[in-house]
Amino acid sequence: MYKAHAEVTDDPPSSSPTTPLYICTHPDFSFHRPTHHQLIDLSPPAPLDDMVAGGCNLELTFGVSVHRMWKAAACEDHVMYPKIVPEYFASVELIGDGEAGSTKIFRFTPAAKPLSFVKDHVEVLDHASHTLRYKTIEGGYVGLTLKSITFEYRYEALSDDACAVKIKMEYDTLDDKPVGGEEVAKMKEGTARLLKAVEGYLLANPVSVNNFQPWPWGPRGLVRVRMIGDLSGGGGRLETAGASVGSTEEVDRCFFRKGASRLSVR
């Protein structure tokens, strides 16, 4: 029977001049019979990259319905931002259909220095709960002070004409230092400024980004709808396309509710 023993040498090999090595002569070590002493390196593992995890929250209120704000700021931000904030957005590239799994690349003007672009990957776009979550995979503050950052937006109705947006940012820094208060304030301020710009545009253009969502062709009662003017004020009208391509249907009766997402025709 073999007897295992171990000893510590004070004179380790020159390849590891500062790390003591345990020498094990058990013949079954590593499930094979060694032909020489097996060296076991017990030096501590290499340290992981130093970084600090952190986050912040922000809540904003807007005088616009949750449906319009959700569609403009969450679903169509790649369309809205270059239109309403051209001094900061030079161009936008959408990879995908805009739903979860898509990637959006926002390219900035020199006014946004030191930022030149940001590449965001949409992880969640839940139209039922009005929840958006995306991760910046390149650009922005990633590579400058952050290793990664994820944003989550939750849109909640406060009334027919008001909503709240609750924002959560979670990040990992590049080094072992937390993000400074000034930089966090800049991230919050930039986010708030964009959403306030969307609100201002929607208030100034009540017809743009209306409460009706296009609805696919379907069985009885479901039609494509385009709202012209302010329907709630009595001066607008609805253009509808029936199930037969190229035909139109007169709306005999519809249940209109401000903020509705579909039109029921009977």
Tab-separated table of C-alpha atoms in Angstrom, residues 48-148:
chain	number	residue	atom	x	y	z
A	48	LEU	CA	-10.883	39.472	-11.079
A	49	ASP	CA	-11.104	42.834	-12.760
A	50	ASP	CA	-11.752	45.464	-10.140
A	51	MET	CA	-15.178	46.999	-10.592
A	52	VAL	CA	-18.028	48.421	-8.577
A	53	ALA	CA	-21.696	47.633	-9.186
A	54	GLY	CA	-24.155	50.440	-8.688
A	55	GLY	CA	-27.373	51.966	-9.864
A	56	CYS	CA	-29.811	54.810	-9.538
A	57	ASN	CA	-33.526	55.456	-9.944
A	58	LEU	CA	-35.451	58.278	-11.536
A	59	GLU	CA	-39.182	58.993	-11.721
A	60	LEU	CA	-40.716	61.586	-14.029
A	61	THR	CA	-44.285	62.655	-14.757
A	62	PHE	CA	-45.678	63.876	-18.066
A	63	GLY	CA	-48.866	65.549	-19.235
A	64	VAL	CA	-49.380	63.028	-22.025
A	65	SER	CA	-51.294	59.746	-22.086
A	66	VAL	CA	-49.274	56.646	-21.348
A	67	HIS	CA	-50.121	55.217	-24.784
A	68	ARG	CA	-48.664	58.170	-26.698
A	69	MET	CA	-45.614	58.468	-24.460
A	70	TRP	CA	-44.920	54.730	-24.663
A	71	LYS	CA	-45.194	54.639	-28.433
A	72	ALA	CA	-43.070	57.752	-29.013
A	73	ALA	CA	-40.350	57.371	-26.379
A	74	ALA	CA	-40.076	53.592	-26.036
A	75	CYS	CA	-41.175	52.102	-29.353
A	76	GLU	CA	-40.186	54.855	-31.780
A	77	ASP	CA	-37.302	56.620	-30.043
A	78	HIS	CA	-35.123	55.864	-33.068
A	79	VAL	CA	-37.568	57.913	-35.151
A	80	MET	CA	-38.357	60.646	-32.646
A	81	TYR	CA	-34.952	61.653	-31.293
A	82	PRO	CA	-33.312	62.735	-34.572
A	83	LYS	CA	-36.510	64.627	-35.401
A	84	ILE	CA	-36.972	66.516	-32.141
A	85	VAL	CA	-33.361	66.798	-30.902
A	86	PRO	CA	-31.341	67.157	-34.133
A	87	GLU	CA	-28.664	69.174	-32.360
A	88	TYR	CA	-27.554	65.996	-30.548
A	89	PHE	CA	-28.601	63.139	-32.863
A	90	ALA	CA	-26.929	62.897	-36.263
A	91	SER	CA	-28.403	59.570	-37.387
A	92	VAL	CA	-29.903	56.326	-36.129
A	93	GLU	CA	-29.561	52.772	-37.411
A	94	LEU	CA	-32.148	50.138	-36.497
A	95	ILE	CA	-31.138	46.490	-36.740
A	96	GLY	CA	-34.280	44.389	-36.449
A	97	ASP	CA	-37.959	45.269	-36.263
A	98	GLY	CA	-37.754	47.438	-33.151
A	99	GLU	CA	-39.098	44.726	-30.876
A	100	ALA	CA	-37.142	42.747	-28.265
A	101	GLY	CA	-33.937	41.424	-29.777
A	102	SER	CA	-33.383	44.505	-31.921
A	103	THR	CA	-30.345	46.761	-31.778
A	104	LYS	CA	-30.377	50.543	-32.143
A	105	ILE	CA	-27.280	52.588	-32.942
A	106	PHE	CA	-27.586	56.298	-32.156
A	107	ARG	CA	-24.846	58.500	-33.632
A	108	PHE	CA	-24.335	61.870	-31.973
A	109	THR	CA	-23.282	65.274	-33.238
A	110	PRO	CA	-20.172	67.029	-31.857
A	111	ALA	CA	-22.468	68.765	-29.360
A	112	ALA	CA	-22.668	65.482	-27.418
A	113	LYS	CA	-18.916	65.182	-26.807
A	114	PRO	CA	-17.242	63.191	-25.325
A	115	LEU	CA	-19.933	60.744	-26.508
A	116	SER	CA	-19.920	59.921	-30.222
A	117	PHE	CA	-22.414	57.051	-30.446
A	118	VAL	CA	-24.275	54.481	-28.376
A	119	LYS	CA	-25.329	50.961	-29.348
A	120	ASP	CA	-28.298	49.621	-27.380
A	121	HIS	CA	-29.713	46.090	-27.423
A	122	VAL	CA	-33.433	45.812	-26.618
A	123	GLU	CA	-33.940	42.969	-24.146
A	124	VAL	CA	-37.601	43.556	-23.206
A	125	LEU	CA	-40.343	45.536	-24.959
A	126	ASP	CA	-43.587	44.517	-23.265
A	127	HIS	CA	-46.538	46.414	-24.727
A	128	ALA	CA	-48.977	45.029	-22.159
A	129	SER	CA	-47.089	46.243	-19.088
A	130	HIS	CA	-45.381	49.158	-20.870
A	131	THR	CA	-41.948	47.928	-19.816
A	132	LEU	CA	-38.766	48.559	-21.769
A	133	ARG	CA	-35.345	47.214	-20.864
A	134	TYR	CA	-32.209	47.602	-22.914
A	135	LYS	CA	-28.483	47.236	-22.416
A	136	THR	CA	-25.793	49.477	-23.839
A	137	ILE	CA	-23.359	47.080	-25.475
A	138	GLU	CA	-21.036	49.666	-26.971
A	139	GLY	CA	-20.478	53.408	-26.906
A	140	GLY	CA	-21.950	55.955	-24.538
A	141	TYR	CA	-20.222	55.769	-21.168
A	142	VAL	CA	-19.343	52.104	-21.753
A	143	GLY	CA	-15.610	52.000	-22.252
A	144	LEU	CA	-15.128	55.429	-20.684
A	145	THR	CA	-16.093	54.918	-17.059
A	146	LEU	CA	-18.487	51.956	-17.214
A	147	LYS	CA	-18.049	48.299	-18.089
A	148	SER	CA	-21.781	47.853	-18.680
